[in-house]
Coordinates of C-alpha atoms in Angstrom, one line a residue:
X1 CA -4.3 -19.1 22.2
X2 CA -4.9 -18.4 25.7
X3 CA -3.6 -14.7 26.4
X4 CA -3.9 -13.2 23.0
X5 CA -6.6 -11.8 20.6
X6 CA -8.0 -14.9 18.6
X7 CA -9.6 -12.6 15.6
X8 CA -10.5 -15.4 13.3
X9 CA -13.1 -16.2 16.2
X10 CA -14.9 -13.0 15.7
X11 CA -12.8 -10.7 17.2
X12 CA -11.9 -13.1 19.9
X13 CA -14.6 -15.3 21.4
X14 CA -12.7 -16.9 24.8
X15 CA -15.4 -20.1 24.8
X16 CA -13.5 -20.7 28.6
X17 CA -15.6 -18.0 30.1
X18 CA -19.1 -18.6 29.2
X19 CA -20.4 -17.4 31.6
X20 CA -19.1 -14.0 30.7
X21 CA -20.4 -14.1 27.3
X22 CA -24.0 -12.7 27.8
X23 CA -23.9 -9.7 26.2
X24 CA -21.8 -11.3 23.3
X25 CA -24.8 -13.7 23.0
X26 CA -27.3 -11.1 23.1
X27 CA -25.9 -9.6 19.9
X28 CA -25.5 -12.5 18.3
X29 CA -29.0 -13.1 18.8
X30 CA -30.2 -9.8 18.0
X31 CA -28.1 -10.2 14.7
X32 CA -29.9 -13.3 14.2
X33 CA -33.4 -12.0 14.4
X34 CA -32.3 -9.1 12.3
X35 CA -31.8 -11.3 9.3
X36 CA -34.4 -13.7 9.8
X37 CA -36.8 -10.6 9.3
X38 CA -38.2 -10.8 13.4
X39 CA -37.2 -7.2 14.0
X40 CA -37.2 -4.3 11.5
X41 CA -35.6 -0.9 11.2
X42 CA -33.2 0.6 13.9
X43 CA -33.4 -1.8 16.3
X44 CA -32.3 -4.8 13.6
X45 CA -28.8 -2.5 12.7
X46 CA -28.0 -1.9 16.3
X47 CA -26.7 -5.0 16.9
X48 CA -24.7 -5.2 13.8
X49 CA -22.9 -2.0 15.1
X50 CA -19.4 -2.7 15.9
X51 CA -17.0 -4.0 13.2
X52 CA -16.7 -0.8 10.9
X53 CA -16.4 1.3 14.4
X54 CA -13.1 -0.7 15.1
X55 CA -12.0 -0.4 11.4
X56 CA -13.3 3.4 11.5
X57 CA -11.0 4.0 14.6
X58 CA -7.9 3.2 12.4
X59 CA -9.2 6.3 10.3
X60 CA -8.8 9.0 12.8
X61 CA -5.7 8.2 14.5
X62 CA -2.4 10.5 15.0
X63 CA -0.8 10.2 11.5
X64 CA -4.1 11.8 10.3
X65 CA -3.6 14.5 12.7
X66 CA -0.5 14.9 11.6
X67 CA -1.0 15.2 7.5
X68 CA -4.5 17.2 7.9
X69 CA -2.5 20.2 10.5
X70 CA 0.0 19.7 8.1
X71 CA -2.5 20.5 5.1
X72 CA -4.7 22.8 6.6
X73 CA -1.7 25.1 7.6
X74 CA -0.1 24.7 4.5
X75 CA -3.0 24.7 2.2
X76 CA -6.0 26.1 3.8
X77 CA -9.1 24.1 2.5
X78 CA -7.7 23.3 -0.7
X79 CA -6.6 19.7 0.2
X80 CA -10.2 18.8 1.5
X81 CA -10.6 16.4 -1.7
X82 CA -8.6 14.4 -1.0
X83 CA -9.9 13.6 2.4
X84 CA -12.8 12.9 0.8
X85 CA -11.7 10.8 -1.9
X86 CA -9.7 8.8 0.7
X87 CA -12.6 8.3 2.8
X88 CA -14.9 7.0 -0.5
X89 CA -11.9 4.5 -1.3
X90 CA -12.3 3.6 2.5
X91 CA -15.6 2.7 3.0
X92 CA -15.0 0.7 -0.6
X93 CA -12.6 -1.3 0.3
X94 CA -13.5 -1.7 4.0
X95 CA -17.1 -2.9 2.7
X96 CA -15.3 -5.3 0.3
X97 CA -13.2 -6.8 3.3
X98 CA -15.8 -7.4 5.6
X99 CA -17.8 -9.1 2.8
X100 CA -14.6 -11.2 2.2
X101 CA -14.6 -12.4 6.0
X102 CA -18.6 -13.0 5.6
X103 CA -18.6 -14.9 2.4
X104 CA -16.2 -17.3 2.7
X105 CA -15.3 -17.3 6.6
X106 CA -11.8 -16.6 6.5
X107 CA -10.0 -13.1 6.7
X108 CA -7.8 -11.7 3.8
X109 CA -4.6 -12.8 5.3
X110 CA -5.5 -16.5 5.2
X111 CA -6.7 -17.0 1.9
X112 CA -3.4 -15.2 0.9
X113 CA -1.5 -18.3 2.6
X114 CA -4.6 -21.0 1.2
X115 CA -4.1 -19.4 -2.5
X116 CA -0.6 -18.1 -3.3
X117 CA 2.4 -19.9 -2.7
X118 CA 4.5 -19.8 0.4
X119 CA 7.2 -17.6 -0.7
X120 CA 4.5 -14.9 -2.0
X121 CA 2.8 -15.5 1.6
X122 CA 5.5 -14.9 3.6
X123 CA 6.8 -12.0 1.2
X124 CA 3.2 -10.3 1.9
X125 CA 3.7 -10.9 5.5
X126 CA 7.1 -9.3 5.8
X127 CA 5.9 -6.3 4.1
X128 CA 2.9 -6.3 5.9
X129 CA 4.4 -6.1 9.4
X130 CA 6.5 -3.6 8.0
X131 CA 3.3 -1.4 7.8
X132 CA 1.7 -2.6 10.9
X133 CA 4.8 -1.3 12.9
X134 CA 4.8 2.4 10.8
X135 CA 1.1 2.2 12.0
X136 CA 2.2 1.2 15.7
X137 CA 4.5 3.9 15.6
X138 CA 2.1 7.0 14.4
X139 CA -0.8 5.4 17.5
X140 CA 1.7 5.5 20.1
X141 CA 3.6 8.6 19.2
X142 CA 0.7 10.5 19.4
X143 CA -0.7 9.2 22.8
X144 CA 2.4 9.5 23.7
X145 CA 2.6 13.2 22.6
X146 CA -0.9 13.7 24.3
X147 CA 0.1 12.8 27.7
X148 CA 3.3 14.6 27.7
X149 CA 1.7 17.8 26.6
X150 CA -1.5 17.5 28.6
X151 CA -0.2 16.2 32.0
X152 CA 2.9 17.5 31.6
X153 CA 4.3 13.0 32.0
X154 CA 8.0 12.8 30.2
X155 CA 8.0 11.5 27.2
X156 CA 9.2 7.8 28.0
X157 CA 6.4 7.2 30.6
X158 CA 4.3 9.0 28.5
X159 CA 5.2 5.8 26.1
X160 CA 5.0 2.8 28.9
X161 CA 1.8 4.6 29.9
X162 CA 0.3 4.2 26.5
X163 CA 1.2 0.3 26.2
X164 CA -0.1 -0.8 29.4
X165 CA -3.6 0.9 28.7
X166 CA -3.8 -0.5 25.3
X167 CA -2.9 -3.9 26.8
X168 CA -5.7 -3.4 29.7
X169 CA -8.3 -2.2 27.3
X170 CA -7.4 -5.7 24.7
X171 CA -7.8 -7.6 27.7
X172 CA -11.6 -7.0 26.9
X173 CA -11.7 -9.6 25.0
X174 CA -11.7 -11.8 27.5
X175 CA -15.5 -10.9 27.8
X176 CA -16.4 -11.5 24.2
X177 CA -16.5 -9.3 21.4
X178 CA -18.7 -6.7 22.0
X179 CA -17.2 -5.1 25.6
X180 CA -14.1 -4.6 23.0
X181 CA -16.6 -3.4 20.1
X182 CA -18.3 -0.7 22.5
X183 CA -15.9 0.5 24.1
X184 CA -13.3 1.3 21.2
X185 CA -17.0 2.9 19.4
X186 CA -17.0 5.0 22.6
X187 CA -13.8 6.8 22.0
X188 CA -14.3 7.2 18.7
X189 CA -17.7 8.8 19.2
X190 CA -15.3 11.4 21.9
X191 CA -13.5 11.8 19.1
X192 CA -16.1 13.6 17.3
X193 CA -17.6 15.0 20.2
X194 CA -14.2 16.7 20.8
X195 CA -14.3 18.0 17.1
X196 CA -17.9 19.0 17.2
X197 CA -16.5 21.6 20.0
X198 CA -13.3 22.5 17.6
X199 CA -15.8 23.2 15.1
X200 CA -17.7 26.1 17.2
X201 CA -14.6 27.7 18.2
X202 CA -13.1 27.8 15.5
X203 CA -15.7 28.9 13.0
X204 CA -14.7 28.1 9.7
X205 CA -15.6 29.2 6.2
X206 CA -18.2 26.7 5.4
X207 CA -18.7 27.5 1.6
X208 CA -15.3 26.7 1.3
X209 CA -15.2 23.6 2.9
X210 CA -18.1 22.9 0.6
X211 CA -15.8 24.0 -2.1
X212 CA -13.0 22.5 -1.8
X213 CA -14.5 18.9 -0.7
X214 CA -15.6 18.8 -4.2
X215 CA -12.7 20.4 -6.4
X216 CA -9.6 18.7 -6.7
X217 CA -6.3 20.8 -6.5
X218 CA -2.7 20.1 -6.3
X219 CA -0.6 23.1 -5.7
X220 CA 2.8 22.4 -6.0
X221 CA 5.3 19.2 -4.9
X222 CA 5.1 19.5 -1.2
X223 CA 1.6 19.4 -1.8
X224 CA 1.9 15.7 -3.4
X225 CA 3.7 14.0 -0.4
X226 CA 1.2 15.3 1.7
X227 CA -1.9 14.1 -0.6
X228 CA -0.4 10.6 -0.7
X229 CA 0.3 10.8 3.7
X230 CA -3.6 12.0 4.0
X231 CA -4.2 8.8 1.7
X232 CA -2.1 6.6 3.5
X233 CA -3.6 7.9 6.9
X234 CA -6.6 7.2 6.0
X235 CA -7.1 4.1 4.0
X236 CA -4.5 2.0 6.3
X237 CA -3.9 -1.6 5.1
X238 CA -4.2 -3.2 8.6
X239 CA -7.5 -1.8 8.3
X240 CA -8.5 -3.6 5.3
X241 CA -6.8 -7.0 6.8
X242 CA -8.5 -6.4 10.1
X243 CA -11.7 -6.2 8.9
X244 CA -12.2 -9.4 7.7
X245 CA -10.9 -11.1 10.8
X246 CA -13.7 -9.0 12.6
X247 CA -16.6 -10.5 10.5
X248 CA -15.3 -14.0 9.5
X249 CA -17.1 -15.9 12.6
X250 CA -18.7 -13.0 14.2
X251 CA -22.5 -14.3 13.1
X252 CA -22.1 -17.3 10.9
X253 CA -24.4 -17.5 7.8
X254 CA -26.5 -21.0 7.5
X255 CA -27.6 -20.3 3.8
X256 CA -26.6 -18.0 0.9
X257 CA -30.1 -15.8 2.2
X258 CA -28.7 -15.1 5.5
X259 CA -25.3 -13.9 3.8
X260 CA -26.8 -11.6 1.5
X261 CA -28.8 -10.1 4.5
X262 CA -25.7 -10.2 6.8
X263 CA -23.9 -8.3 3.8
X264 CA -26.8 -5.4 3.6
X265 CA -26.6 -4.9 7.3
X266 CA -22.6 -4.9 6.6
X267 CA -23.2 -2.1 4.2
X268 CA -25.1 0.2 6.3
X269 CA -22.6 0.1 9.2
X270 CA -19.9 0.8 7.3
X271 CA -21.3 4.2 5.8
X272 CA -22.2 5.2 9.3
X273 CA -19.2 4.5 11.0
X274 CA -16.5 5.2 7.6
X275 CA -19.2 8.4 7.1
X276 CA -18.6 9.8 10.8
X277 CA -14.2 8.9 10.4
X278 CA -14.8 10.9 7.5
X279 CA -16.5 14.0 8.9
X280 CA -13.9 13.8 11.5
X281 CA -10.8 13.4 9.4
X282 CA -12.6 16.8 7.6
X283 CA -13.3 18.7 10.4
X284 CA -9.4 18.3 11.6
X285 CA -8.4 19.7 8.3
X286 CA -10.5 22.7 8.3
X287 CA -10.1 23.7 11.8
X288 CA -6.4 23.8 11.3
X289 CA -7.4 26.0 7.8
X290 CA -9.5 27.9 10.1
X291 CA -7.0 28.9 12.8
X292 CA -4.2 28.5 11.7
X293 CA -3.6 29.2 7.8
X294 CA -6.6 32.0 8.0
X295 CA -4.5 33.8 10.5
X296 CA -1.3 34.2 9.2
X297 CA 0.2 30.9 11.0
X298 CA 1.1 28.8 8.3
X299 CA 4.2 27.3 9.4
X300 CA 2.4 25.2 12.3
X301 CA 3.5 21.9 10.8
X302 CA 3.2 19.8 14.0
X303 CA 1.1 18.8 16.9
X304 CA 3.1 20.5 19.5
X305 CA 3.3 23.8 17.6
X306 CA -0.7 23.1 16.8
X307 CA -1.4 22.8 20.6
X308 CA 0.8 26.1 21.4
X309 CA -0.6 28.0 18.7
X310 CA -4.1 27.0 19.5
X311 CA -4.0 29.0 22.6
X312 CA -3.8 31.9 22.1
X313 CA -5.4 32.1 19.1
X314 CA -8.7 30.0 20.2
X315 CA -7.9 29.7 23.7
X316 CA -6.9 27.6 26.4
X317 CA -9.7 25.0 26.3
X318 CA -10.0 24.7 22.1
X319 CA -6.3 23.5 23.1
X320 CA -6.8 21.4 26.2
X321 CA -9.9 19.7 23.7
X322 CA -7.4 18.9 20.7
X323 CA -5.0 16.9 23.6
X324 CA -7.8 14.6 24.4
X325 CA -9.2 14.2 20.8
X326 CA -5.3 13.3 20.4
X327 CA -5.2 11.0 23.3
X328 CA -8.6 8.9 22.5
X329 CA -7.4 8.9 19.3
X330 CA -4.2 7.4 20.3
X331 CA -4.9 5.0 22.7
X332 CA -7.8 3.6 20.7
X333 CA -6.0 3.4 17.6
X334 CA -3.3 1.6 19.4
X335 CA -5.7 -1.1 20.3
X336 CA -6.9 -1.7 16.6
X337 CA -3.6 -1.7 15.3
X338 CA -2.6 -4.6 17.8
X339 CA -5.6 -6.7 16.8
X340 CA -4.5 -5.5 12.7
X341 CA -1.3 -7.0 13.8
X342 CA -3.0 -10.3 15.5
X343 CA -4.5 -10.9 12.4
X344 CA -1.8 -10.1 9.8
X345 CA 0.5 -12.8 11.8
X346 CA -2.0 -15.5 12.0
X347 CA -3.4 -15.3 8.5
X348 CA -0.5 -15.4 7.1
X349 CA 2.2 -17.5 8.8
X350 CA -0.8 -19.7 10.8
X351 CA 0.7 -19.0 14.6
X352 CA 0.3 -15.8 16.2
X353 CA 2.2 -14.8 20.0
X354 CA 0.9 -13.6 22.7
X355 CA -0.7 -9.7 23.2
X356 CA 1.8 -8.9 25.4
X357 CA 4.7 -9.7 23.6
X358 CA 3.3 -7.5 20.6
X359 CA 2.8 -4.6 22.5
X360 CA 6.3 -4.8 24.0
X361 CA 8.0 -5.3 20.2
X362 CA 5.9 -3.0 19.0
X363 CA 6.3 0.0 21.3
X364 CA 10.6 -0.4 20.9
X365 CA 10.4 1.7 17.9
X366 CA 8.7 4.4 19.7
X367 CA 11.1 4.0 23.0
X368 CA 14.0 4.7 20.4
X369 CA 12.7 7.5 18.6
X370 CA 11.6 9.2 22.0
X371 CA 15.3 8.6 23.5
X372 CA 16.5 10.0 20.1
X373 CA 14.6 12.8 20.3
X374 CA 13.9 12.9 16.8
X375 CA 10.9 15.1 16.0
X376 CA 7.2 13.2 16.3
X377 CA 5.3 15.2 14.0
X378 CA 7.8 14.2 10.7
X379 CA 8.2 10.9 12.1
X380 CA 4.1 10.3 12.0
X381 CA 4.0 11.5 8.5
X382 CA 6.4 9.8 7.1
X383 CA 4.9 6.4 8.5
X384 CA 1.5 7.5 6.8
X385 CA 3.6 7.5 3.5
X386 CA 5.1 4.5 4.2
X387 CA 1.7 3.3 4.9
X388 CA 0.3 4.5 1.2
X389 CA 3.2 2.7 -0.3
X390 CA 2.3 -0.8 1.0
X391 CA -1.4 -0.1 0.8
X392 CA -1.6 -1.6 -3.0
X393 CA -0.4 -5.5 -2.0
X394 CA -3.5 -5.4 0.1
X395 CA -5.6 -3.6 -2.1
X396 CA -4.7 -6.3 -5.1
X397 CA -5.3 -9.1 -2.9
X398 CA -8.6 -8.0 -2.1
X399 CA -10.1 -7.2 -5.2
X400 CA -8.6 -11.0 -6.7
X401 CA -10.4 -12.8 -3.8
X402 CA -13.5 -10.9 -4.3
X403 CA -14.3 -11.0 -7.9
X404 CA -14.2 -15.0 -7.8
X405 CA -17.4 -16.4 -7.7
X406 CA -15.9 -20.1 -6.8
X407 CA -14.5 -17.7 -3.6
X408 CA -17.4 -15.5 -3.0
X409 CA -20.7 -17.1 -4.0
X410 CA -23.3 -15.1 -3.6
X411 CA -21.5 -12.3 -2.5
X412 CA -18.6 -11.9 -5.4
X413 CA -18.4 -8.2 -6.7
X414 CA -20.4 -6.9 -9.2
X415 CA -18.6 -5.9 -12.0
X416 CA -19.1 -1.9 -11.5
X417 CA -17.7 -2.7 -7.8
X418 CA -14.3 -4.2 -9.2
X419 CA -14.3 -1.8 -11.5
X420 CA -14.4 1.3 -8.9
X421 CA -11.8 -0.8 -6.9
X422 CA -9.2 -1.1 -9.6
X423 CA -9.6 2.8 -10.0
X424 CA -9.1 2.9 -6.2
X425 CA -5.8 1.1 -7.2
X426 CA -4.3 2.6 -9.4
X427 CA -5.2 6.1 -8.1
X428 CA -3.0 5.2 -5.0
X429 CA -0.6 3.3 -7.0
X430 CA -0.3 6.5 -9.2
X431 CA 0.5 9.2 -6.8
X432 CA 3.2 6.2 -4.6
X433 CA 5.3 6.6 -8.1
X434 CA 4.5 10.7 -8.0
X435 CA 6.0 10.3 -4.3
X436 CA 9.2 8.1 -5.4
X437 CA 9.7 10.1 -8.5
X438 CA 10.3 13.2 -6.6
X439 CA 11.9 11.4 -3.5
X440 CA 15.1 10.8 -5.9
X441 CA 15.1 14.3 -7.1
X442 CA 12.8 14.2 -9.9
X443 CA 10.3 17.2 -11.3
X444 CA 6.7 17.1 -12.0
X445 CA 6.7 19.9 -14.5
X446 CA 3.0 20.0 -15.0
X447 CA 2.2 21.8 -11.5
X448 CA 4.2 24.4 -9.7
X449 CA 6.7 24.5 -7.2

């Protein structure tokens, strides 16, 4: 299409330009010499840098601000396993789909519509979108929140603010992939540098953080809800969709060799750039444990209350810091979540609409729940719940497509990989039911209250 991300083409490859391609071209010849053996070592992965940075992004956006304040406040270090665990099931599953788009040179979403029947295809779909809009909603809500609260820009601006720079930053694309792929790595690497600075000045207790990244605890039944929204922040199924779409065509395989060596190189970015989301996502959780639940300030349960209390317990600029983590993280995450979207649509359903109109449907739930004024903190973690609910369908989809060989080739899982992605499964699927159960009013009598 002419105005919108075309993902199945590696991200979106706009062959009207060409002339605007160079640095696109570069990389796909840098990849190729990389797995042709004619360079070695860190030079042959730089060029392969890229996909898992966009997947990674979707990793450290606002709904996992929201759950890991949330924890760390309520909980102190105690909930650190499960960012952990979420982030091993990430880079899992995340290395799984971008072997899918590899392998067989189509995304998740279109062998859905190829190999289940229409009505299951367009029931996956519908659900789906359903999670690409909670995931919408938790990226602009907290750019949103981050201009209003650093500038001091009304909420509703705040919002139309948000759309048009995610719209202006997509329009990347129209210079290949890799404009797109270094500049959404850029903000995710200020991410970090932001929570690199968080870390100083806030000085937590590192042997705990060893600890408790290591020794699972649930306390009681608040506890649960927010172990499944740190879950569902973190391992987000437009992710897993996305993923697929950004490695299908991005450097096409001639042979089963160059696959295998395209899937090594596959393997290595993803525990860099999942690794780095992961020490991120950590870091957010212990800083809050740090200032917050260490001091007596346990009840800071949202990002506003988290930016007012930072002051004066850290100071002005640990606060000020936080706002722009919160804005990169927001406006970046925005972006993925549109091309998540792009992908979902065309994989499934085969036609997609333009960028523009996306961004417009999708920013309406935001505009409503700003004009509402109902509270953005709760509002971004229930979406991350909603987002763990619908994780499975993708999750199931994935593992079918990549334990067939007549699918896979060369690539299909080995047996220990399926295996470890079942678990993955039914760990998530496991703690969705705890979440239901106790929704309608039921009691989990085997942990406190």
């Amino acid at each position: 299409m002419s105005d919108g991300l075309n993902i199945s083409q590696g991200v979106t490859r706009n062959v009207s330009i060409p002339l605007k391609l160079n640095d696109t071209n570069k990389t796909i010849e840098a990849c190729r010499a990389a797995i042709t053996g004619k360079s070695k070592g860190i030079r042959a992965l730089l060029p392969f840098l890229g996909p898992a940075f966009i997947a990674s992004v979707a990793y450290i956006d606002p709904g996992n601000f929201a759950t890991n304040i949330q924890s760390g406040s309520l909980f102190g270090y105690n909930m650190l396993w499960v960012v952990v665990l979420a982030n091993l099931m990430a880079m899992l599953l995340q290395n799984m789909s971008a072997k899918l788009g590899i392998a067989t040179g189509k995304n998740l979403p279109e062998l859905c519509r190829i190999h289940f029947s229409k009505r299951m295809s367009y029931s996956m779909w519908g659900v789906s979108e359903i999670a690409a809009m909670a995931t919408d909603l938790a990226e602009f809500l907290g750019a949103t929140l981050g201009l209003n609260l650093l500038f001091g820009i009304p909420m509703l601006y705040a919002t139309i603010l948000t759309g048009l720079a995610t719209y202006l930053i997509l329009m990347l694309d129209r210079f290949g992939f890799r404009p797109l792929e270094k500049f959404i790595a850029a903000f995710a690497v200020m991410i970090g540098a932001c929570y690199m600075i968080e870390t100083f000045l806030s000085r937590p207790n590192f042997s705990q953080v060893a600890y408790h990244c290591v020794v699972p605890w649930l306390g009681n039944s608040e506890s649960i809800m927010l172990a499944v929204g740190v879950i569902g922040a973190t391992v987000m199924p437009h992710a897993i969709y996305l993923h697929s779409g950004l490695t299908q065509n991005r450097v096409v395989p001639q042979n089963d060799h160059e696959k295998i060596q395209l899937q090594k190189f596959n393997t290595k970015e993803v525990l860099i750039a999942l690794g780095f989301a992961g020490l991120i996502n950590i870091a957010m959780m212990y800083m809050a444990a740090a200032a917050f639940h260490s001091t007596g300030n346990s009840g800071v349960a949202d990002i506003q209350s988290a930016y007012k209390t930072l002051t004066p317990i850290l100071g002005s600029a640990s606060a000020s810091v936080f706002l722009i983590s919160l804005l990169f993280s927001g406006i970046s995450s925005s972006v993925v979540g549109t091309m998540g979207g792009q992908v979902i649509m065309q994989g499934f359903v085969g036609f997609s609409i333009p960028v523009w109109v996306r961004r417009i449907v999708t920013m309406l739930p935001t505009v409503i729940i700003v004009a509402l004024g109902v509270d953005p903190t709760q509002t971004l973690v229930i979406s991350q719940v909603v987002l763990s609910i619908v994780l499975p369908i993708p999750i199931i989809a994935l593992i079918y497509f990549t334990k067939r060989k007549d699918i896979m080739g060369v690539l299909v899982n080995k047996r220990l990989i399926t295996s470890l992605s079942i678990i993955c499964a039914v760990v998530i699927s496991f703690l969705n039911l705890l979440l239901i159960y106790q929704t309608l009013g039921g009691s989990i009598p085997f942990i406190g209250n």
